[in-house]
Amino acid sequence: MDRVPGLRLAHSYERSWLPKDIVAGLVLSALLVPQGMAYAQLAGLPPVTGLYTSILCLIGYAVFGPSRVLVLGPDSSLGPMIAATIAPLLLAGGDPARAVALASMLAVIVGVVMVVAGLARFGFVADLLSRPTQIGYMNGLALTIIVGQLPKLFGFSTDANGLVAEANAFVSGLFTGAANRTAALIGVSALAGILLLNRFIPKVPSVLVVVALTAVVVNLYDLESHGVDTVGVLPQGLPTFAIPHVGWGDFPPLFLGALAIAVVALADTMSTASSFAARRGERVQGNQEMIGIGAANIAAGAFQGFPVSTSGSRTAVAEQAGSRSQVTGVVGALVIAVVLLFANSLMQYVPQPALGAVVIAAAVSLTDVAGTRRLWLQRRTEFLLSLIALLGVALLGVLPGILIAVGLSILNVFRRTWWPHQAELGRVEGVAGLHDTESYPDAERLPGLVVYRFDAPLIFANARSFGETVREMAEDDPSLSWIVVAAEPITDVDTTASDMLQELDTWLNARGVSLVFAEMKDPVRAKIERYELTRTIAPEHFLPTVDSAVAEYRRLTGASWQAPKEPS
């Protein structure tokens, strides 16, 4: 049952939960139908595929997903990634059937990657997107989505690709009269309605209200005759099982796109799951979440769907409506199925500009202006990383943008290890322990002793920096006799660093300076023994604490604490 949480839920389900789950499912379906169609079009697919996807992914996650509150479905952040992956593979004319086949195979590959990674306990992959780069990526994605949807909002279309080209095409279309005034009025009004309802009456299903009202207006005033495009009658019936047929040459680009989508979907899911689990006092099961999302994607791909992720907005709607379990998602899936079977003409008057407004409103919710401002105020280097990720997505495209975001996250970790904080420590009157002399310039020192802290693992990337810093200390102070390394932050020593330490200790010994380590962790000390460094560094120069090292130095030399000398 651990791998199939749905079975565990079936055994522990309480009858009192059912009314709340049914009500929450009905409320949720009001959001799932218009958003599913809108996000399908964002991915370059027929609107009905968004409904197919919603049905299957909700059922798949209900069986294999561990969270009782998360809601999966088509997502605005994945739409451009799906389009960017399948668009180069489409034949001339953009055959919709081939687009669906490619998107379905993409979902299956994403699902397989996620399931395998979950079984292999690769849940940590979500950490590849740091918060600053995630903010920048989402801001760039939102900007890309908004600009790409503006022509639809104003009732026309362009063939441009890329943010700059699409912006130019939109402005050019406005000035050349390509926009349809009636469609623009519908689109802008729909967008304003969604944003205002979200702002002032958040409990009202804004998307459903606005989409329904605009459909009524289109039908009542026959706006189709005025050039307003609509969704039209959806195909009747449920999706059928179909193995997506694609060529072998399509697999490499699909696989690369699937990896990028998997990273984004996992990062989004883990952040959403963590925030909702914290409120409910639950624990996030990262590896099982990967399996649950993978199963949802495989189910969607096997029934003419496309890749999905967790939706924070729909999860919030379900929770506010009283959802108690994944039965909420199953109810939502059943409602969509009923619409496809018996009310497929219900959406025929939904205007395309209104769906564009739904996508733009979702893109606005992806932006994190407050988070960006916080980065600017708190840490400029991370703000710069966020800005580079934004520009990468906006200027180079969605898939290169996610690769840039992941690469920046990894480089940022490496940078902190490559150039770690280093400090000389001294005694501060009235404050226990030893402290950074940069923070406390008046800290006292012991003559002939330097206590040095290196805040990182000692590896190939920073070994030279460590060695040069210690050598400079010895050269700058001819009276120096001990250099005590406060080694508690040093969590590793690799072979490159070991060779450096051996050469450094030999060089220091020739100048009458002892290299001493204090508070070295046992696993690191074991590596030192294995590297046979104790042949050079005397075993008595490994002391349990910094205080004991200082006390031993004072016992041997009789030195006493002194205030720092004034600079001449």
XYZ file of C-alpha atoms in Angstrom:
568
model
C 0.000 0.000 0.000
C 2.971 2.345 0.440
C 3.379 2.562 -3.347
C -0.387 2.843 -3.946
C -1.664 5.420 -1.429
C -5.114 5.304 -3.033
C -5.642 1.785 -1.632
C -4.652 2.984 1.828
C -7.098 5.878 1.507
C -9.878 3.498 0.466
C -9.350 1.472 3.660
C -9.190 4.508 5.950
C -11.767 6.758 4.256
C -14.403 8.150 6.604
C -17.986 8.417 5.446
C -18.301 11.900 6.968
C -15.735 13.189 4.458
C -17.836 12.330 1.387
C -20.233 15.338 1.378
C -17.318 17.756 1.722
C -15.324 16.009 -1.002
C -18.308 16.072 -3.372
C -18.944 19.784 -2.812
C -15.238 20.583 -3.223
C -15.117 18.488 -6.409
C -18.080 20.347 -7.908
C -16.465 23.709 -7.089
C -13.131 22.512 -8.466
C -14.651 21.371 -11.760
C -15.850 24.923 -12.399
C -12.185 25.905 -12.552
C -10.894 22.779 -14.297
C -13.008 23.070 -17.457
C -12.124 26.602 -18.647
C -8.517 26.424 -17.424
C -8.004 23.017 -19.024
C -9.113 24.321 -22.413
C -7.098 27.528 -22.086
C -3.868 25.769 -21.086
C -4.288 23.237 -23.893
C -4.314 26.088 -26.387
C -1.298 27.603 -24.621
C 0.511 24.335 -25.350
C -0.562 24.551 -29.004
C -3.170 21.776 -28.726
C -6.956 21.505 -29.325
C -8.989 22.719 -26.300
C -10.637 19.334 -25.704
C -7.256 17.730 -24.936
C -7.108 19.875 -21.804
C -10.298 18.182 -20.577
C -9.001 14.712 -21.461
C -5.805 15.501 -19.578
C -7.669 16.752 -16.512
C -9.786 13.594 -16.213
C -6.941 11.103 -16.420
C -4.340 12.946 -14.362
C -6.790 13.469 -11.482
C -7.625 9.749 -11.419
C -3.958 8.727 -11.778
C -2.863 10.934 -8.894
C -5.806 9.804 -6.721
C -4.442 6.253 -6.953
C -0.688 6.862 -6.677
C -0.344 10.364 -5.157
C 0.446 10.589 -1.411
C -1.090 14.001 -0.706
C -4.766 14.245 0.173
C -5.039 17.877 -0.869
C -2.905 18.466 -3.997
C -4.747 18.950 -7.292
C -2.971 18.146 -10.546
C -3.856 19.296 -14.019
C -2.783 21.315 -17.063
C -0.548 24.116 -15.895
C 0.308 27.534 -17.303
C 3.997 27.108 -16.474
C 4.241 23.897 -18.525
C 2.241 25.087 -21.548
C 5.072 27.061 -23.180
C 7.528 24.239 -22.453
C 5.258 21.723 -24.162
C 4.812 24.039 -27.150
C 8.563 24.705 -27.356
C 9.276 20.962 -27.363
C 6.718 19.800 -29.945
C 6.566 22.830 -32.282
C 9.928 22.104 -34.016
C 8.786 18.501 -34.628
C 5.488 19.350 -36.319
C 5.156 18.906 -40.037
C 4.282 21.789 -42.359
C 0.796 23.043 -41.562
C 0.935 21.975 -37.929
C -1.245 18.840 -38.105
C -3.307 18.798 -34.833
C -3.331 14.990 -34.704
C 0.465 14.857 -34.819
C 0.682 17.625 -32.210
C -1.538 15.570 -29.884
C 0.556 12.433 -30.500
C 3.791 14.280 -29.733
C 2.340 15.890 -26.600
C 0.969 12.535 -25.422
C 4.310 10.815 -25.898
C 5.953 13.725 -24.090
C 3.596 13.130 -21.139
C 4.419 9.408 -21.108
C 8.169 10.122 -21.121
C 7.767 12.692 -18.336
C 5.780 10.113 -16.379
C 8.340 7.342 -16.839
C 11.181 9.691 -15.844
C 9.297 10.739 -12.707
C 8.357 7.194 -11.666
C 11.881 5.858 -12.173
C 13.343 8.826 -10.313
C 10.860 8.346 -7.465
C 11.666 4.640 -7.149
C 15.370 5.531 -7.173
C 14.745 8.116 -4.411
C 15.761 11.096 -6.526
C 13.358 13.491 -4.797
C 16.267 15.812 -4.105
C 16.282 16.773 -7.814
C 13.697 19.402 -6.937
C 16.506 21.263 -5.193
C 18.194 21.911 -8.553
C 16.071 25.045 -8.846
C 17.086 27.462 -6.104
C 14.508 29.977 -4.941
C 16.125 33.003 -6.679
C 16.431 31.215 -10.033
C 12.924 29.807 -9.636
C 11.577 33.322 -9.075
C 13.456 34.590 -12.136
C 12.336 31.652 -14.266
C 8.687 32.127 -13.289
C 8.852 35.895 -13.868
C 10.377 35.328 -17.298
C 7.819 32.652 -18.079
C 4.975 34.966 -17.041
C 6.323 37.727 -19.268
C 6.626 35.310 -22.194
C 3.075 33.991 -21.698
C 1.528 37.449 -21.382
C 3.177 38.798 -24.531
C 2.319 35.607 -26.454
C -1.366 35.801 -25.467
C -1.874 39.507 -26.200
C -2.828 38.979 -29.876
C -5.498 36.438 -28.874
C -6.781 38.879 -26.263
C -7.271 41.463 -29.027
C -8.799 39.076 -31.555
C -5.973 38.366 -33.996
C -2.979 36.069 -34.377
C 0.670 36.300 -35.423
C 3.297 33.849 -36.668
C 6.096 35.386 -34.601
C 8.251 33.310 -32.229
C 10.226 34.644 -29.293
C 9.463 37.454 -26.892
C 10.908 40.340 -28.907
C 9.412 39.154 -32.210
C 6.014 38.523 -30.613
C 6.014 41.948 -28.938
C 6.890 43.621 -32.249
C 4.222 41.620 -34.081
C 1.585 42.563 -31.502
C 2.390 46.280 -31.658
C 2.518 46.122 -35.454
C -0.851 44.368 -35.509
C -2.403 47.084 -33.367
C -1.106 49.868 -35.626
C -2.120 48.113 -38.864
C -5.664 47.473 -37.661
C -5.396 43.685 -37.302
C -7.136 43.776 -33.910
C -10.860 43.165 -33.690
C -12.449 45.833 -31.504
C -15.302 43.623 -30.336
C -12.945 40.767 -29.485
C -10.580 43.181 -27.740
C -13.433 44.532 -25.634
C -14.417 40.985 -24.646
C -10.813 39.998 -23.871
C -9.833 43.092 -21.886
C -13.120 43.025 -19.948
C -12.645 39.330 -19.148
C -9.098 39.939 -17.915
C -10.179 42.885 -15.766
C -13.062 40.850 -14.372
C -10.847 37.909 -13.364
C -8.225 40.135 -11.736
C -10.803 42.251 -9.878
C -12.729 39.233 -8.591
C -9.492 37.559 -7.474
C -8.502 40.740 -5.674
C -11.732 41.709 -3.952
C -13.878 38.530 -3.814
C -11.317 35.688 -3.842
C -13.833 33.009 -2.797
C -15.844 33.512 -5.995
C -14.698 31.223 -8.878
C -13.652 34.159 -11.033
C -12.642 32.124 -14.076
C -15.986 30.319 -14.224
C -17.998 33.524 -13.704
C -16.141 35.481 -16.374
C -16.058 32.667 -18.943
C -19.788 32.006 -18.462
C -20.711 35.693 -18.732
C -18.653 36.259 -21.875
C -20.185 33.130 -23.471
C -23.676 34.442 -22.718
C -22.812 37.838 -24.231
C -21.369 36.229 -27.387
C -24.485 34.098 -27.836
C -26.970 36.841 -26.954
C -25.537 39.455 -29.297
C -24.289 37.039 -32.001
C -20.747 38.356 -31.681
C -19.412 35.517 -33.841
C -20.792 37.453 -36.804
C -18.631 40.371 -35.658
C -15.428 38.323 -35.933
C -15.164 36.977 -32.377
C -13.680 33.459 -32.491
C -15.164 30.872 -30.116
C -14.228 27.394 -28.902
C -17.100 25.778 -30.777
C -18.737 22.430 -30.030
C -16.365 19.997 -28.335
C -16.065 16.402 -29.579
C -18.568 14.236 -27.737
C -17.403 11.287 -25.675
C -14.561 10.265 -23.421
C -10.941 9.931 -24.525
C -9.922 6.488 -25.700
C -6.756 4.616 -24.884
C -4.193 5.168 -27.609
C -0.463 4.527 -27.720
C 1.062 7.723 -29.182
C 2.720 7.041 -32.524
C 5.852 9.089 -33.139
C 9.007 8.484 -35.120
C 12.268 7.315 -33.570
C 13.855 10.598 -34.569
C 11.374 12.442 -32.372
C 12.529 10.763 -29.148
C 15.775 12.689 -28.445
C 14.159 16.173 -28.457
C 11.106 14.808 -26.618
C 13.351 13.277 -23.956
C 15.270 16.520 -23.433
C 12.017 18.452 -23.155
C 10.665 15.843 -20.747
C 13.654 16.231 -18.433
C 13.155 19.998 -18.261
C 9.412 19.599 -17.676
C 10.050 16.992 -14.967
C 12.373 19.328 -13.057
C 9.901 22.235 -13.212
C 6.902 20.047 -12.333
C 8.746 18.501 -9.400
C 9.996 21.840 -8.063
C 6.500 23.310 -8.367
C 4.916 20.268 -6.718
C 7.371 20.136 -3.820
C 7.003 23.838 -3.042
C 3.186 23.623 -3.217
C 3.073 20.376 -1.235
C 5.353 21.802 1.459
C 3.256 24.921 1.957
C -0.060 23.045 2.201
C 1.398 20.209 4.298
C 2.762 22.725 6.813
C -0.722 24.178 7.271
C -2.239 20.724 7.781
C 0.524 19.317 9.996
C 1.428 16.651 7.415
C 4.734 15.380 6.076
C 5.766 15.700 2.435
C 6.742 12.385 0.817
C 9.017 13.611 -1.957
C 9.803 10.305 -3.635
C 6.175 9.126 -3.602
C 5.131 12.527 -4.983
C 7.372 11.837 -7.961
C 5.679 8.479 -8.466
C 2.242 10.084 -8.137
C 3.015 12.830 -10.662
C 4.595 10.247 -12.953
C 1.518 8.032 -12.831
C -0.712 11.043 -13.544
C 1.388 11.948 -16.599
C 1.435 8.379 -17.929
C -2.339 8.146 -17.526
C -2.826 11.464 -19.342
C -0.431 10.516 -22.142
C -2.149 7.187 -22.707
C -5.477 8.942 -23.312
C -4.525 11.794 -25.693
C -3.385 14.162 -22.934
C -0.231 16.178 -22.281
C 2.174 16.754 -19.345
C 0.710 18.023 -16.076
C 1.879 19.439 -12.782
C 0.459 20.528 -9.449
C -1.654 23.671 -9.469
C -1.347 25.891 -6.426
C -4.474 27.896 -7.307
C -6.684 24.844 -7.853
C -5.307 23.194 -4.715
C -6.194 26.331 -2.754
C -9.722 26.315 -4.232
C -10.211 22.661 -3.250
C -8.933 23.266 0.272
C -11.129 26.347 0.758
C -14.141 24.343 -0.465
C -13.559 21.781 2.306
C -11.702 18.996 0.468
C -10.698 16.121 2.760
C -9.091 13.687 0.304
C -8.277 12.887 -3.312
C -11.925 11.906 -3.808
C -12.304 15.627 -4.558
C -10.201 15.186 -7.697
C -12.151 12.081 -8.713
C -15.419 14.025 -8.413
C -13.930 16.805 -10.555
C -12.896 14.235 -13.171
C -16.412 12.745 -13.206
C -17.968 16.185 -13.725
C -15.706 16.818 -16.741
C -16.622 13.395 -18.101
C -20.333 14.263 -17.799
C -19.709 17.525 -19.674
C -18.007 15.632 -22.520
C -20.727 12.987 -22.684
C -23.885 15.028 -22.311
C -23.076 18.740 -22.553
C -20.345 19.011 -25.162
C -22.053 22.053 -26.706
C -21.874 23.895 -23.377
C -18.606 25.561 -24.361
C -19.393 26.417 -27.973
C -19.899 30.144 -27.321
C -16.852 30.589 -25.068
C -14.818 33.322 -26.829
C -11.145 32.733 -27.539
C -10.220 36.192 -26.144
C -11.723 35.097 -22.796
C -9.493 32.013 -22.776
C -6.560 34.302 -23.542
C -7.596 36.362 -20.507
C -7.654 33.187 -18.367
C -4.080 32.375 -19.412
C -2.839 35.930 -18.857
C -4.450 36.039 -15.413
C -2.720 32.758 -14.558
C 0.582 34.183 -15.823
C 0.163 37.223 -13.583
C -0.202 34.849 -10.619
C 3.139 33.250 -11.566
C 5.012 36.501 -11.042
C 6.650 37.201 -7.710
C 7.326 40.918 -7.539
C 7.567 40.867 -3.740
C 10.103 38.029 -3.858
C 12.165 39.852 -6.474
C 12.128 43.026 -4.398
C 13.191 41.046 -1.334
C 16.171 39.623 -3.237
C 17.174 43.159 -4.280
C 17.062 44.374 -0.699
C 18.600 41.328 0.961
C 21.160 39.857 -1.419
C 22.132 41.501 -4.701
C 24.031 38.465 -6.027
C 20.890 36.329 -5.812
C 18.856 39.128 -7.384
C 21.326 39.060 -10.283
C 20.879 35.276 -10.621
C 17.114 35.793 -10.676
C 17.427 38.492 -13.344
C 19.661 36.300 -15.540
C 17.140 33.445 -15.281
C 14.350 35.862 -16.273
C 16.288 37.117 -19.298
C 17.241 33.570 -20.263
C 13.597 32.527 -20.475
C 12.405 35.761 -22.075
C 15.122 36.129 -24.711
C 16.345 32.586 -25.416
C 13.155 30.594 -24.947
C 11.500 28.411 -22.356
C 13.640 25.276 -22.626
C 16.992 27.127 -22.746
C 15.646 29.247 -19.908
C 15.043 26.275 -17.617
C 18.498 24.908 -18.435
C 19.986 28.297 -17.567
C 17.996 28.378 -14.320
C 19.188 24.907 -13.287
C 22.763 25.711 -14.343
C 22.745 28.946 -12.360
C 21.489 27.136 -9.262
C 24.291 24.595 -9.502
C 26.919 27.261 -10.214
C 25.709 29.281 -7.243
C 26.297 26.289 -4.960
C 29.727 25.742 -6.501
C 30.555 29.455 -6.148
C 29.874 29.353 -2.422
C 32.207 26.376 -2.091
C 34.812 27.865 -4.419
C 34.954 31.214 -2.623
C 33.737 30.482 0.906
C 33.746 32.903 3.787
C 37.048 32.870 5.679
C 37.726 34.503 9.023
C 40.415 35.130 11.602
C 38.998 34.714 15.098
C 39.705 36.614 18.334
C 38.386 36.979 21.865
C 35.700 39.591 22.582
C 35.319 40.881 26.117
C 31.984 39.789 27.606
C 31.097 37.452 24.708
C 31.681 33.721 25.013
C 33.824 31.952 22.410
C 35.974 33.354 19.610
C 34.576 35.611 16.908
C 35.270 37.018 13.433
C 37.700 39.931 13.721
C 36.000 41.655 10.768
C 32.794 41.854 12.782
C 34.721 42.662 15.973
C 37.801 44.724 15.002
C 38.715 45.190 18.676
C 38.850 41.438 19.343
C 41.952 40.348 21.284
C 44.610 38.039 19.800
C 47.310 35.847 21.286
C 50.821 36.781 20.088
C 52.228 34.176 17.716
C 48.825 32.526 17.180
C 46.217 32.802 14.441
C 42.853 31.060 14.776
C 41.528 30.658 11.225
C 38.079 29.445 10.148
C 37.305 28.168 6.630
C 33.543 27.825 6.062
C 33.366 25.107 3.409
C 34.463 21.561 2.562
C 38.125 21.545 1.572
C 38.110 20.284 -2.009
C 39.914 20.738 -5.318
C 38.051 23.961 -6.123
C 39.167 25.874 -3.033
C 42.340 24.059 -1.942
C 44.616 26.647 -3.582
C 42.723 29.519 -1.935
C 43.062 27.886 1.483
C 46.781 27.259 0.992
C 47.535 30.778 -0.264
C 45.632 32.390 2.626
C 47.559 30.350 5.221
C 50.892 31.101 3.523
C 50.108 34.828 3.533
C 49.409 34.652 7.272
C 52.805 33.062 7.881
C 54.634 35.557 5.640
C 52.895 38.614 7.123
C 53.771 37.735 10.734
C 57.374 36.534 11.280
C 56.590 35.873 14.959
C 53.836 33.399 14.110
C 54.312 29.917 15.604
C 50.828 28.313 15.497
C 47.994 28.461 12.972
C 44.897 26.827 14.463
C 42.289 25.876 11.858
C 38.775 25.924 13.344
C 37.768 22.885 11.290
C 34.155 22.376 12.410
C 32.730 23.863 9.122
C 35.063 21.658 7.024
C 32.818 18.700 6.186
C 35.152 17.016 3.703
C 38.769 16.869 2.542
C 39.397 15.386 -0.898
C 42.667 14.034 -2.293
C 43.597 17.319 -4.001
C 43.192 19.161 -0.697
C 45.128 16.407 1.065
C 48.123 16.926 -1.221
C 47.851 20.670 -0.635
C 47.832 20.200 3.155
C 50.897 17.976 3.017
C 52.853 20.536 0.984
C 51.562 23.388 3.161
C 52.519 21.726 6.429
C 56.011 20.958 5.121
C 56.399 24.589 4.041
C 55.155 25.888 7.422
C 57.370 23.486 9.412
C 60.426 24.821 7.573
C 59.517 28.263 8.975
C 58.877 27.034 12.486
C 55.082 27.282 12.201
C 52.781 24.468 13.326
C 49.513 23.760 11.520
C 46.924 22.690 14.117
C 43.340 21.498 13.587
C 40.556 21.892 16.149
C 37.002 20.485 16.154
C 37.586 18.323 13.075
C 34.651 15.977 12.499
C 35.311 12.251 12.962
C 34.522 11.283 9.328
C 36.925 13.968 8.081
C 39.593 12.874 10.574
C 39.185 9.309 9.298
C 39.937 10.532 5.771
C 42.999 12.377 7.051
C 44.213 9.084 8.550
C 43.486 7.235 5.304
C 45.417 9.826 3.302
C 48.354 9.251 5.760
C 48.558 12.982 6.417
C 49.457 12.301 10.059
C 52.954 11.404 8.833
C 53.386 15.126 8.156
C 50.893 16.726 10.526
C 51.647 15.496 14.049
C 48.756 13.592 15.689
C 49.007 15.877 18.741
C 48.095 18.777 16.450
C 44.503 17.512 16.195
C 42.625 18.889 19.185
C 38.966 18.405 20.162
C 37.969 22.077 20.493
C 39.235 25.530 19.628
C 39.314 26.415 23.332
C 41.499 23.398 24.100
C 43.842 24.354 21.241
C 44.142 27.908 22.575
C 44.688 26.593 26.117
C 47.433 24.240 24.878
C 49.142 27.058 23.009
C 49.038 29.270 26.116
C 50.418 26.411 28.246
C 53.366 25.941 25.892
C 54.143 29.631 25.331
C 52.708 31.487 28.330
C 51.111 33.991 25.901
C 48.318 36.274 27.114
C 45.535 37.987 25.236
C 46.331 41.392 23.757
C 44.336 44.077 22.011
C 45.084 44.476 18.281
C 47.803 46.951 17.317
C 46.714 50.229 15.830
C 47.560 50.450 12.102
C 50.606 52.623 11.535
